[in-house]
Tab-separated table of C-alpha atoms in Angstrom:
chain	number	residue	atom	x	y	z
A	1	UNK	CA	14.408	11.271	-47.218
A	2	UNK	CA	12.826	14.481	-48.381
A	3	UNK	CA	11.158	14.045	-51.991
A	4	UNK	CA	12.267	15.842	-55.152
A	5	UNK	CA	10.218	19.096	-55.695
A	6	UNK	CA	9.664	18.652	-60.051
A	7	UNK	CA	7.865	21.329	-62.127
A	8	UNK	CA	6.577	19.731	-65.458
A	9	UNK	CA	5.481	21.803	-68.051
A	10	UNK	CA	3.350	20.285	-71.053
A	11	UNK	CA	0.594	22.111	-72.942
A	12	UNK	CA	-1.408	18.911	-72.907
A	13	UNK	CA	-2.449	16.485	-69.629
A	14	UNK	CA	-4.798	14.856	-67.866
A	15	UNK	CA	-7.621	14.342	-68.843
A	16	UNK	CA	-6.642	14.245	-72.106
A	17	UNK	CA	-4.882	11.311	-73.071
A	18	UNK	CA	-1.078	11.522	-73.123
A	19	UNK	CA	2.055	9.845	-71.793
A	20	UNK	CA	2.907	12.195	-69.959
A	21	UNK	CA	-0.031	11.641	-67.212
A	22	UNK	CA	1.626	7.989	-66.705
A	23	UNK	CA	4.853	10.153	-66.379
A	24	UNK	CA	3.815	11.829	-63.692
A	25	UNK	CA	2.111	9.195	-61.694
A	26	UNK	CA	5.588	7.134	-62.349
A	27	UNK	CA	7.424	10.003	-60.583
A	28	UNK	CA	4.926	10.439	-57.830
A	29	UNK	CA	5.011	6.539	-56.864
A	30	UNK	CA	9.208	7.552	-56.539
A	31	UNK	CA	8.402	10.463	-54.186
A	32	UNK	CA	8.623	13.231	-56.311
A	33	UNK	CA	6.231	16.120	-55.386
A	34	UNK	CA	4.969	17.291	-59.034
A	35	UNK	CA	3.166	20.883	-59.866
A	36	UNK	CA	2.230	20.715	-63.648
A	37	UNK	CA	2.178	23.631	-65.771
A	38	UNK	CA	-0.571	22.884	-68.378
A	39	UNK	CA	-3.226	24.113	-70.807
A	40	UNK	CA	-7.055	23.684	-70.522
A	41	UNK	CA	-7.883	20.329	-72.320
A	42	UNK	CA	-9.498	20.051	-75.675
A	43	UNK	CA	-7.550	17.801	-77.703
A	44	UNK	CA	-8.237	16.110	-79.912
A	45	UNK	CA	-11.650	17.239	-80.717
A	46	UNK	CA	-10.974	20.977	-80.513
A	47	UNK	CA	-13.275	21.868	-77.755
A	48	UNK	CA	-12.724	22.061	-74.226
A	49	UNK	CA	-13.608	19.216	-72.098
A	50	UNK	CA	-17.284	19.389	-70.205
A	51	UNK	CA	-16.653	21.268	-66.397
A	52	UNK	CA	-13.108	23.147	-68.029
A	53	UNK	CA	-13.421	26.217	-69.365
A	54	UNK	CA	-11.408	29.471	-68.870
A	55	UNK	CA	-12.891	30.174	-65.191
A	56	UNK	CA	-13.398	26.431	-64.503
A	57	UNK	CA	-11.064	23.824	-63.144
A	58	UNK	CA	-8.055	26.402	-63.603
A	59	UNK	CA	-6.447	24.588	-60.459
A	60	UNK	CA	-6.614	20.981	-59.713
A	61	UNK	CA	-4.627	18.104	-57.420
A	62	UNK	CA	-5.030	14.795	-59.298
A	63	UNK	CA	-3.383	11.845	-58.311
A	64	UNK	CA	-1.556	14.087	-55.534
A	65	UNK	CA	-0.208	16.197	-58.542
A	66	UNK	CA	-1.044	19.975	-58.288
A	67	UNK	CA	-2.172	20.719	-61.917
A	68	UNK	CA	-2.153	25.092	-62.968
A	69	UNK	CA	-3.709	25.491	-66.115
A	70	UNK	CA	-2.666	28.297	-68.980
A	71	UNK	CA	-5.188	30.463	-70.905
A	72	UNK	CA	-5.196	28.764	-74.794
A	73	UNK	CA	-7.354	29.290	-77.378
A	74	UNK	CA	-9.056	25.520	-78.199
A	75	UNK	CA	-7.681	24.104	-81.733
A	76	UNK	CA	-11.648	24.308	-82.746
A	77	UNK	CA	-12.068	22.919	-86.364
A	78	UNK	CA	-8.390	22.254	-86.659
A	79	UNK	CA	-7.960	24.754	-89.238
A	80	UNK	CA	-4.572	25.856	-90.519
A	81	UNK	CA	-5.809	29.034	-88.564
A	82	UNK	CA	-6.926	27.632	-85.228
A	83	UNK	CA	-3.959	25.399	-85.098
A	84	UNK	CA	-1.514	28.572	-85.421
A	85	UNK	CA	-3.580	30.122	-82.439
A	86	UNK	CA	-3.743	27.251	-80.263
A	87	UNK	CA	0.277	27.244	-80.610
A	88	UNK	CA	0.939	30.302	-79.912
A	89	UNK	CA	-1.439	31.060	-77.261
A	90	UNK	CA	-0.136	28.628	-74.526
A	91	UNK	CA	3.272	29.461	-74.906
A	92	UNK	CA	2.336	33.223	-74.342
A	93	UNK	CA	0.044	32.696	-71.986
A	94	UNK	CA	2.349	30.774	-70.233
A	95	UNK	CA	5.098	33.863	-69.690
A	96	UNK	CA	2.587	35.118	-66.783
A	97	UNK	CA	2.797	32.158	-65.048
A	98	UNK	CA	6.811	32.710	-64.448
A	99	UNK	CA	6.786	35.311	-61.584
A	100	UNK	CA	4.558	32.889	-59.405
A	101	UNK	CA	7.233	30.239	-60.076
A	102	UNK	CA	10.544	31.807	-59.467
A	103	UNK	CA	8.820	32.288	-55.999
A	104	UNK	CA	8.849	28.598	-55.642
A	105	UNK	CA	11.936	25.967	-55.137
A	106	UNK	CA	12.010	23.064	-57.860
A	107	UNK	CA	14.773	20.529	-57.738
A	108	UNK	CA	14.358	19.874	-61.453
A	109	UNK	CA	12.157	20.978	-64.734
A	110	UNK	CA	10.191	18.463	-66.775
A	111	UNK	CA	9.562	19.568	-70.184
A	112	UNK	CA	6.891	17.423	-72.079
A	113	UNK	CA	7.093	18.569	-75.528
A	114	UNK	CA	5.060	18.069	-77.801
A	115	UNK	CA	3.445	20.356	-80.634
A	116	UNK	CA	4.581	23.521	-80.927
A	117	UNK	CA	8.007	23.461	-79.522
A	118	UNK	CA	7.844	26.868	-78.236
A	119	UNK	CA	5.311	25.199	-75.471
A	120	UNK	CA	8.440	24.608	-73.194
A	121	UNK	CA	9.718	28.671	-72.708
A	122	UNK	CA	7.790	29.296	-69.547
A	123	UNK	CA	10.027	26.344	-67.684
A	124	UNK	CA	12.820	27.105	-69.985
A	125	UNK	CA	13.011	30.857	-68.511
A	126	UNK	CA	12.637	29.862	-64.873
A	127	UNK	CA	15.539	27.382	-65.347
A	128	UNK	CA	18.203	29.579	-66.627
A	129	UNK	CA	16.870	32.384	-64.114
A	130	UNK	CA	16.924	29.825	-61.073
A	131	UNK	CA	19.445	27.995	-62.107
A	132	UNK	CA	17.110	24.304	-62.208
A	133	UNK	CA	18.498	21.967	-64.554
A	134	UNK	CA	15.984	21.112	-67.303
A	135	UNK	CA	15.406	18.343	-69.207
A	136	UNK	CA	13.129	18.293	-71.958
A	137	UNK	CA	11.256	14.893	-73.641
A	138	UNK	CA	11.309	15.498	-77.405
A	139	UNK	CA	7.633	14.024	-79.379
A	140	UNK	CA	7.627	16.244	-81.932
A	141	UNK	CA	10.844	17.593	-83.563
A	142	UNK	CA	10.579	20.891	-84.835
A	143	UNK	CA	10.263	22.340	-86.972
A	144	UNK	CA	10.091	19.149	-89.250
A	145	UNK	CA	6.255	18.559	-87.221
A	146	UNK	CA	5.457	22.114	-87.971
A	147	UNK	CA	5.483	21.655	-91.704
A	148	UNK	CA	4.165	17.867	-91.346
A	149	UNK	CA	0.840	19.674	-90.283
A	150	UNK	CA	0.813	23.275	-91.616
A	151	UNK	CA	1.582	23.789	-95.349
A	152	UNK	CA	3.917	26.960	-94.702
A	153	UNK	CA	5.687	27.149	-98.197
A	154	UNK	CA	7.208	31.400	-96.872
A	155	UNK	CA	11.029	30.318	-97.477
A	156	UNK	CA	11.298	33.420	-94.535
A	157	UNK	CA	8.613	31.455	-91.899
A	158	UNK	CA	10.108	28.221	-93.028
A	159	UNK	CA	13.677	29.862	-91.812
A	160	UNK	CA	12.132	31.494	-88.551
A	161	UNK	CA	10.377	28.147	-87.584
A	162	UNK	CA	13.807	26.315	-87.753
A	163	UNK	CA	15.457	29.363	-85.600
A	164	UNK	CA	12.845	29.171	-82.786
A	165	UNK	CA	13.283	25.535	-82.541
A	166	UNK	CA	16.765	25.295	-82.473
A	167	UNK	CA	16.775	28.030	-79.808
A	168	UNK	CA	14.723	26.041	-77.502
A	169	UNK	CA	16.664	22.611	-77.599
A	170	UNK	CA	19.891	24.849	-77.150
A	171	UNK	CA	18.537	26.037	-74.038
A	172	UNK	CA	17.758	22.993	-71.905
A	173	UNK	CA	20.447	20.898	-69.995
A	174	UNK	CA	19.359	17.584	-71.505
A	175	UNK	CA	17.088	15.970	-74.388
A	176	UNK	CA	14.941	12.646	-74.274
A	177	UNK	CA	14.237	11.657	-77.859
A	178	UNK	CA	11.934	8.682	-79.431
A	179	UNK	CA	14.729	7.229	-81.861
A	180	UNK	CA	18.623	6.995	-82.577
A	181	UNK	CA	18.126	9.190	-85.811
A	182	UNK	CA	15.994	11.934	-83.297
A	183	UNK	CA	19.249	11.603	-81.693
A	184	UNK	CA	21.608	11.994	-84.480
A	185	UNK	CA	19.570	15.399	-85.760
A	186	UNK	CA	19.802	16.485	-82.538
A	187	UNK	CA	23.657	16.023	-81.568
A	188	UNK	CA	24.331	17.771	-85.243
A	189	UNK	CA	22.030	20.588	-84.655
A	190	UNK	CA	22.753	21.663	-81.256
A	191	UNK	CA	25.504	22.601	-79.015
A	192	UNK	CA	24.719	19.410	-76.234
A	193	UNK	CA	27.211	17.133	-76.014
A	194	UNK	CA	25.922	13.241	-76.770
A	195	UNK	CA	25.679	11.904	-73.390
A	196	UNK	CA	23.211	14.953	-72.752
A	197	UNK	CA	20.531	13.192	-75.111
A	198	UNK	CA	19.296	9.494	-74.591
A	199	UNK	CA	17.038	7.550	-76.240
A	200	UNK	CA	14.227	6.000	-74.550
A	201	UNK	CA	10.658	4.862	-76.615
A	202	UNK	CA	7.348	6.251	-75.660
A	203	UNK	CA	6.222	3.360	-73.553
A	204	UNK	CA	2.692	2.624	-72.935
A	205	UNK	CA	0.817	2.220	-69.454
A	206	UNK	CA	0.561	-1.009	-67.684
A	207	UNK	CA	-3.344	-1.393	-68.458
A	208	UNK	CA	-2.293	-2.097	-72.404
A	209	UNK	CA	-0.986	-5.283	-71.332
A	210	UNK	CA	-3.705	-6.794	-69.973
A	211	UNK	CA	-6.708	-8.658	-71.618
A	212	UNK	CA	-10.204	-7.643	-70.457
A	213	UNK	CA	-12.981	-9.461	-71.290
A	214	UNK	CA	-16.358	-7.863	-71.810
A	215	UNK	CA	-19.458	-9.460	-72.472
A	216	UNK	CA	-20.876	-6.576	-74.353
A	217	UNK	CA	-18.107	-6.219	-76.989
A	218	UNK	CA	-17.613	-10.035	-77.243
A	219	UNK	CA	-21.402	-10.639	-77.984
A	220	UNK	CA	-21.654	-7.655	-80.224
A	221	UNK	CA	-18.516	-8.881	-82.474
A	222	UNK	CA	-18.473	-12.409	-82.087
A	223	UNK	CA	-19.307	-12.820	-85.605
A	224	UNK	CA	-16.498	-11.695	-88.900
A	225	UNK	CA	-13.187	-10.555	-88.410
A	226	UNK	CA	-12.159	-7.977	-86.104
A	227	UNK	CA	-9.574	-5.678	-87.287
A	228	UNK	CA	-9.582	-2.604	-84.892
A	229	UNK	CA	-7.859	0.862	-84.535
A	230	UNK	CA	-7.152	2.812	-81.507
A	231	UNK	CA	-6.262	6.171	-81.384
A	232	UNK	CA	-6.498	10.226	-82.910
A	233	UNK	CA	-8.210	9.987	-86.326
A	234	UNK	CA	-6.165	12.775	-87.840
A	235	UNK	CA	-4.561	13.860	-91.710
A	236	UNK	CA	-1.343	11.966	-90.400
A	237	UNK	CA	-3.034	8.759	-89.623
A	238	UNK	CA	-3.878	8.368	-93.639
A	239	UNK	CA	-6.986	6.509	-92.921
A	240	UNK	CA	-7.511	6.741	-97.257
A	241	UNK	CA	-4.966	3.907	-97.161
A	242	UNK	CA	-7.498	1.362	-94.589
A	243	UNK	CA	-10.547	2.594	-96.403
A	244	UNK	CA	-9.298	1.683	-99.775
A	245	UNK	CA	-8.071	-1.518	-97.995
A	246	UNK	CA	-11.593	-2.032	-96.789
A	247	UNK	CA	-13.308	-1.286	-100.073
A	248	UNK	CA	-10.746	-3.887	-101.941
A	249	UNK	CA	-11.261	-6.697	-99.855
A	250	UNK	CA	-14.924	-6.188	-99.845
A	251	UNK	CA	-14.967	-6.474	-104.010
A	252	UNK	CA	-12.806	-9.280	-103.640
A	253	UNK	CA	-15.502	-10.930	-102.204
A	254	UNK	CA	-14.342	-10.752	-98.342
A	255	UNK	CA	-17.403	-9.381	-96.375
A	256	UNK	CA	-16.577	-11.342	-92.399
A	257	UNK	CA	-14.258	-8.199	-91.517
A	258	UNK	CA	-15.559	-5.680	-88.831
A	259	UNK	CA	-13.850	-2.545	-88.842
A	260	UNK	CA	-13.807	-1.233	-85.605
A	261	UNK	CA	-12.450	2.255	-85.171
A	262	UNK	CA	-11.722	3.581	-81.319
A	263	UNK	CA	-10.996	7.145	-81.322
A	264	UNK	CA	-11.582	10.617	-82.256
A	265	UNK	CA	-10.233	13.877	-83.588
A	266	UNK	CA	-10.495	16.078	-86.391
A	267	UNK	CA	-10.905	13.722	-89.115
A	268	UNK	CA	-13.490	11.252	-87.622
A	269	UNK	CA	-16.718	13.758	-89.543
A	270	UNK	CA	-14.487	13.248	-92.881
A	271	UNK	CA	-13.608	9.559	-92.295
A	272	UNK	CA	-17.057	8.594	-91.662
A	273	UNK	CA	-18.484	10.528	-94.874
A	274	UNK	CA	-15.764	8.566	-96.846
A	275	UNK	CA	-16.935	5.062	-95.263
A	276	UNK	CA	-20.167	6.070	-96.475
A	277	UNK	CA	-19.533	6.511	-99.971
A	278	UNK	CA	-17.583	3.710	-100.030
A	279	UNK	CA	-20.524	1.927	-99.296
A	280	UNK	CA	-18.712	0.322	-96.057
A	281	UNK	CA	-21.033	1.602	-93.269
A	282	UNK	CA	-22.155	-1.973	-92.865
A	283	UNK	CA	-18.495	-2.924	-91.766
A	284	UNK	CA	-17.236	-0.022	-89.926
A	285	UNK	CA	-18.259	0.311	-86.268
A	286	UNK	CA	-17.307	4.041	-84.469
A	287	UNK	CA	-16.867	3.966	-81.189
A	288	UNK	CA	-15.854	7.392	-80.163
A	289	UNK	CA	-12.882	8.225	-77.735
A	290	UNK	CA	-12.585	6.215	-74.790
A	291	UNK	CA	-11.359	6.185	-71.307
A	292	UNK	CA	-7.549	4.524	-71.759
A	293	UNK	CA	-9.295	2.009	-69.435
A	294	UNK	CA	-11.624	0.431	-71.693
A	295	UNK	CA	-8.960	0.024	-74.772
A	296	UNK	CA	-8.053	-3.211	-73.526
A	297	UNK	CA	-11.849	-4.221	-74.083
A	298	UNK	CA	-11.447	-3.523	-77.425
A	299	UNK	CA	-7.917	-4.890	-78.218
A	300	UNK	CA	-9.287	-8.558	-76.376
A	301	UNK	CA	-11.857	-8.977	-78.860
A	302	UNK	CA	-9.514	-8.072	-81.895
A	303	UNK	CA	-8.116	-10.655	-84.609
A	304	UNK	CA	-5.489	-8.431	-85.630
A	305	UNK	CA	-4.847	-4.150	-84.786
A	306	UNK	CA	-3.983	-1.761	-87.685
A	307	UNK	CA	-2.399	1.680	-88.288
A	308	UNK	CA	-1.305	3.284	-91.075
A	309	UNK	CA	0.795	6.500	-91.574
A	310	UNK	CA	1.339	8.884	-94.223
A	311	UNK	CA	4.669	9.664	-95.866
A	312	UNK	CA	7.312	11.743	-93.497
A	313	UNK	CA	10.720	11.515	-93.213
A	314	UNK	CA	10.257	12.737	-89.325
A	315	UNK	CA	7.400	9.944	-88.845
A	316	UNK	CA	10.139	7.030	-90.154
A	317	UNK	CA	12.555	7.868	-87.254
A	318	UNK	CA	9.948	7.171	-84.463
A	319	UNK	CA	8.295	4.151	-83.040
A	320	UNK	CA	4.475	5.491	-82.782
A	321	UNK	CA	2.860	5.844	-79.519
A	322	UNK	CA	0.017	3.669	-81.260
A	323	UNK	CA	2.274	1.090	-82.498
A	324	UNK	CA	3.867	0.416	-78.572
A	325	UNK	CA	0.049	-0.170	-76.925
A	326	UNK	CA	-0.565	-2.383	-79.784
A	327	UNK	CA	2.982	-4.481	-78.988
A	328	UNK	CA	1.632	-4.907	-75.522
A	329	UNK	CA	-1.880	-5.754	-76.275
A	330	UNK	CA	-0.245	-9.366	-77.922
A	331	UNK	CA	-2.535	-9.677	-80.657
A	332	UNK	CA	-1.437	-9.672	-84.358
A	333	UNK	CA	0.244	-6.079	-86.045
A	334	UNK	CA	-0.752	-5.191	-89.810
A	335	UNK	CA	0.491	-1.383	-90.505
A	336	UNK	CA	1.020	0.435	-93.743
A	337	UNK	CA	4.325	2.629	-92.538
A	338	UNK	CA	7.811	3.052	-93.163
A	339	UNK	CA	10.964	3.450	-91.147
A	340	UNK	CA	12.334	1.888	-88.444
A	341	UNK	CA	9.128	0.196	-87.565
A	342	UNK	CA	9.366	-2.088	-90.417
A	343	UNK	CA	12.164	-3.412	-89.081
A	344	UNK	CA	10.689	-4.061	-85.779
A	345	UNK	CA	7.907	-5.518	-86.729
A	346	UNK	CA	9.450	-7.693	-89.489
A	347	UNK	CA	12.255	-8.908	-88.848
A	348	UNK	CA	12.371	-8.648	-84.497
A	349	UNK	CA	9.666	-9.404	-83.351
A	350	UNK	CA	7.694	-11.148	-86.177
A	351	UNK	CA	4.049	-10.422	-84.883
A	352	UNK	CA	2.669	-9.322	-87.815
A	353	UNK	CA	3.361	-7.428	-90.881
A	354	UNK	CA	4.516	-4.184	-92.155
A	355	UNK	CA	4.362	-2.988	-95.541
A	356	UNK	CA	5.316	0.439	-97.100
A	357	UNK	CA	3.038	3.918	-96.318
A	358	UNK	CA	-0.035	4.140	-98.780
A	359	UNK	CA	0.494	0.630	-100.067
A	360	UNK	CA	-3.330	-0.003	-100.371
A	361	UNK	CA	-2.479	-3.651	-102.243
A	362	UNK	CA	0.509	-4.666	-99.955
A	363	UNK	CA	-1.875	-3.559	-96.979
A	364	UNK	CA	-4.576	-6.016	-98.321
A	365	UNK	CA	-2.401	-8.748	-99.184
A	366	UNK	CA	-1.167	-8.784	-95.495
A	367	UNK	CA	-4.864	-8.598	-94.185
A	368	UNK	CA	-5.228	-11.650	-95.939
A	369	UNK	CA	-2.249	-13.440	-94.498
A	370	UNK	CA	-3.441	-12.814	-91.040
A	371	UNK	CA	-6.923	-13.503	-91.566
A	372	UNK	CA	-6.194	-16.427	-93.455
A	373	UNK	CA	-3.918	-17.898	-90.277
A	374	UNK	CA	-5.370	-20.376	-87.866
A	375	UNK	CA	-6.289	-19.112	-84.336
A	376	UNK	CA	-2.779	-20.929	-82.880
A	377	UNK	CA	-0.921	-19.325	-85.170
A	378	UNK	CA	-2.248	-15.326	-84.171
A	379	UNK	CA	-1.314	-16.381	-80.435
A	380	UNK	CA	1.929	-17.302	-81.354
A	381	UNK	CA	2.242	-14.053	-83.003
A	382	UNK	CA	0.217	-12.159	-80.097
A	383	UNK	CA	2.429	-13.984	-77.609
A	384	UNK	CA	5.839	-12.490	-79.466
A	385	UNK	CA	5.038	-9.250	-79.259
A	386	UNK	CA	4.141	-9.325	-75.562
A	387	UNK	CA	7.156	-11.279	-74.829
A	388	UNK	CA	9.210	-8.113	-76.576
A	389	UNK	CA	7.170	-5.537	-74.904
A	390	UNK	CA	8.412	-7.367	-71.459
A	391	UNK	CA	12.146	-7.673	-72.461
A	392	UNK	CA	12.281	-3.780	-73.870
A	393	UNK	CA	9.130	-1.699	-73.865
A	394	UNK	CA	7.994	-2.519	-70.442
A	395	UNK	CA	7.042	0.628	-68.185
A	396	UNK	CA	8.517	0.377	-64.941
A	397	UNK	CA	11.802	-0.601	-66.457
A	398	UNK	CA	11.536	2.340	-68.807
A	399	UNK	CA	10.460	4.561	-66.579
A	400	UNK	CA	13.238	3.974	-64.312
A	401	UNK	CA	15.491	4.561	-67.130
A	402	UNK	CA	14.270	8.138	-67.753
A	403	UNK	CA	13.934	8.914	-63.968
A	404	UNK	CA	17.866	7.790	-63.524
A	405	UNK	CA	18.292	10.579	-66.738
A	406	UNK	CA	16.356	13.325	-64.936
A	407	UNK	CA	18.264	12.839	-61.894
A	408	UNK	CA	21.777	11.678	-62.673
């Protein structure tokens, strides 16, 4: 049987640390040949990645996957300025890529979009001129994202934003979206018909499910609490909410909790200044980004995992990326968000507790429930959520799902 010939196109891949590399390596274990269409990696700290650069690594074949990267300018100090260039520069770097690929067969087109929207024209173009039927994986809706991250108040840019967006999921065959309310915006702001959009959650890779002892981490936090956080450390993450947590619990007269923070991005300098006046740099432990490989290490020696949001109506309709590894990982939820994830949490699952965005008291108060719970009773809760992730959030099975989409 000859294998499907796929062209993906996603401004961010591997090495950085997105689904979409699991994707890929899903598609490739179900012979699919795969070229990816991609941009030089340096998220989330802004600057490329040590050996890529605009000369280096430009063409790559990793895991059997032939990877092309774009020209992009780097999101640097994540100004409201560098973030505008870093958007717009893949996308238009990306329109010389399309004579080399309407040389070249491709059964289907991936789309992989995240931030900005307008990331997906190069494989939009080639699949209206070739006639390849494209399907595109919604993360970030647009332009509701756009104005979650850049304050644009121009009533004209706010207009154009929506009109670029819209023209881009009007011009794919078929949408993959996070949530049922992605869906509903979706169906009522573009011309697909429903059975051209399906809902399937951003599942996590298999290595999230497992529990991996190390002897380092276990001797270095045997002692306290351990509360820990995987993941970006960015504005959206509204790590004021788990400091203020932090600094209440501490007054209260709590002082066994080790805060243990695995991650970077552009809010780590800010988020370590505010630990510091806080007068919390005794508790909080910052381990940096790590290989996806190693999160398990950290997730094995945690009590309970946390993660907080801050207030968007386009953040309530999704189940965070963050939120699924931690379902897997079987050890005890506390989160300070709203939306559908309440409900999951809550009321289906019941492995732990979520309370409304920047709640700092209702955040603390559910610490305390958690902490105050025998070791029994946090397996039980652990064992609940992995249970779940098995019956719904499980990889192969959702996987298979989205191939069957791609392909039917």
């Amino acid at each position: 049987m000859k294998n499907k010939k796929i062209l993906v196109v996603t401004q961010h891949y591997w090495p950085e640390n997105f689904r979409i590399n699991d994707i890929t390596d899903y598609l490739v274990e179900h012979n699919c040949d795969i070229d990816v269409l991609c941009g030089i990696p340096n998220y989330p700290k802004g600057k490329f990645f040590e050996g890529y650069s605009y000369l280096k690594n430009k063409h790559q074949n990793h895991n059997g996957i032939n990877v092309n990267r774009v020209f992009e300018l780097p999101r640097g100090n994540n100004s409201n300025l560098s973030i505008f260039l870093n958007y717009i520069s893949f996308p238009l770097a990306s329109l010389f890529h399309i004579p080399k690929l309407l040389t070249l067969k491709y059964d289907k087109i991936f789309l992989f979009q995240t931030s900005p929207v307008m990331m997906a024209i190069a494989g939009i173009i080639v699949g209206r001129i070739k006639k390849t039927e494209t399907t595109m994986y919604v993360l970030d809706l647009w332009p509701e994202n756009l104005f979650s991250v850049l304050n644009v108040k121009s009533t004209i840019l706010r207009k154009l934003a929506a009109r670029v967006s819209l023209w881009h999921y009007n011009h794919v065959n078929k949408l993959i979206v996070l949530s049922e309310k992605m869906k509903s915006l979706l169906i009522a702001a573009t011309n697909l018909p429903e059975e051209k959009i399906i809902v399937i959650p951003q599942v996590c890779e298999k290595i999230y499910e497992k529990d991996i002892q190390d002897k380092t981490l276990s001797s270095r936090f045997k002692e306290n609490f351990n509360i820990v956080f995987t993941g970006n450390i960015s504005p959206a993450q509204s790590f004021e909410t788990i400091v203020d947590a932090a600094k209440k619990l501490k007054i209260s007269g709590i002082k066994d909790i080790n805060w243990i923070i695995v991650g970077d991005g552009m809010y780590r300098g800010w988020l370590e200044d505010r630990v510091k006046k806080a007068g919390l740099s005794d508790c909080f432990y910052f381990e940096g980004m790590k290989p996806i490989t190693d999160i398990p290490k950290y997730t094995t020696v945690a009590d309970m995992l946390i993660g907080c949001l801050v207030k968007s109506d386009l953040l309530e309709a999704t189940i965070p990326a963050k939120v699924m590894s931690y379902i897997a990982a079987g050890r005890p939820i506390v989160l300070a968000m709203d939306g559908e994830v309440q409900d999951l949490i809550n009321k289906k699952i019941k492995c732990g507790y979520a309370g409304p965005t920047n709640d700092v008291d209702k955040l603390v108060n559910n610490i305390k429930k958690v902490r105050s719970m025998s070791k029994i009773d946090r397996a039980k809760m652990g064992k609940r959520a992995k249970n779940y992730h098995f019956k719904h959030f499980e990889r192969n099975m959702n996987h298979k799902k989205l191939y069957n989409f791609v392909f039917g």
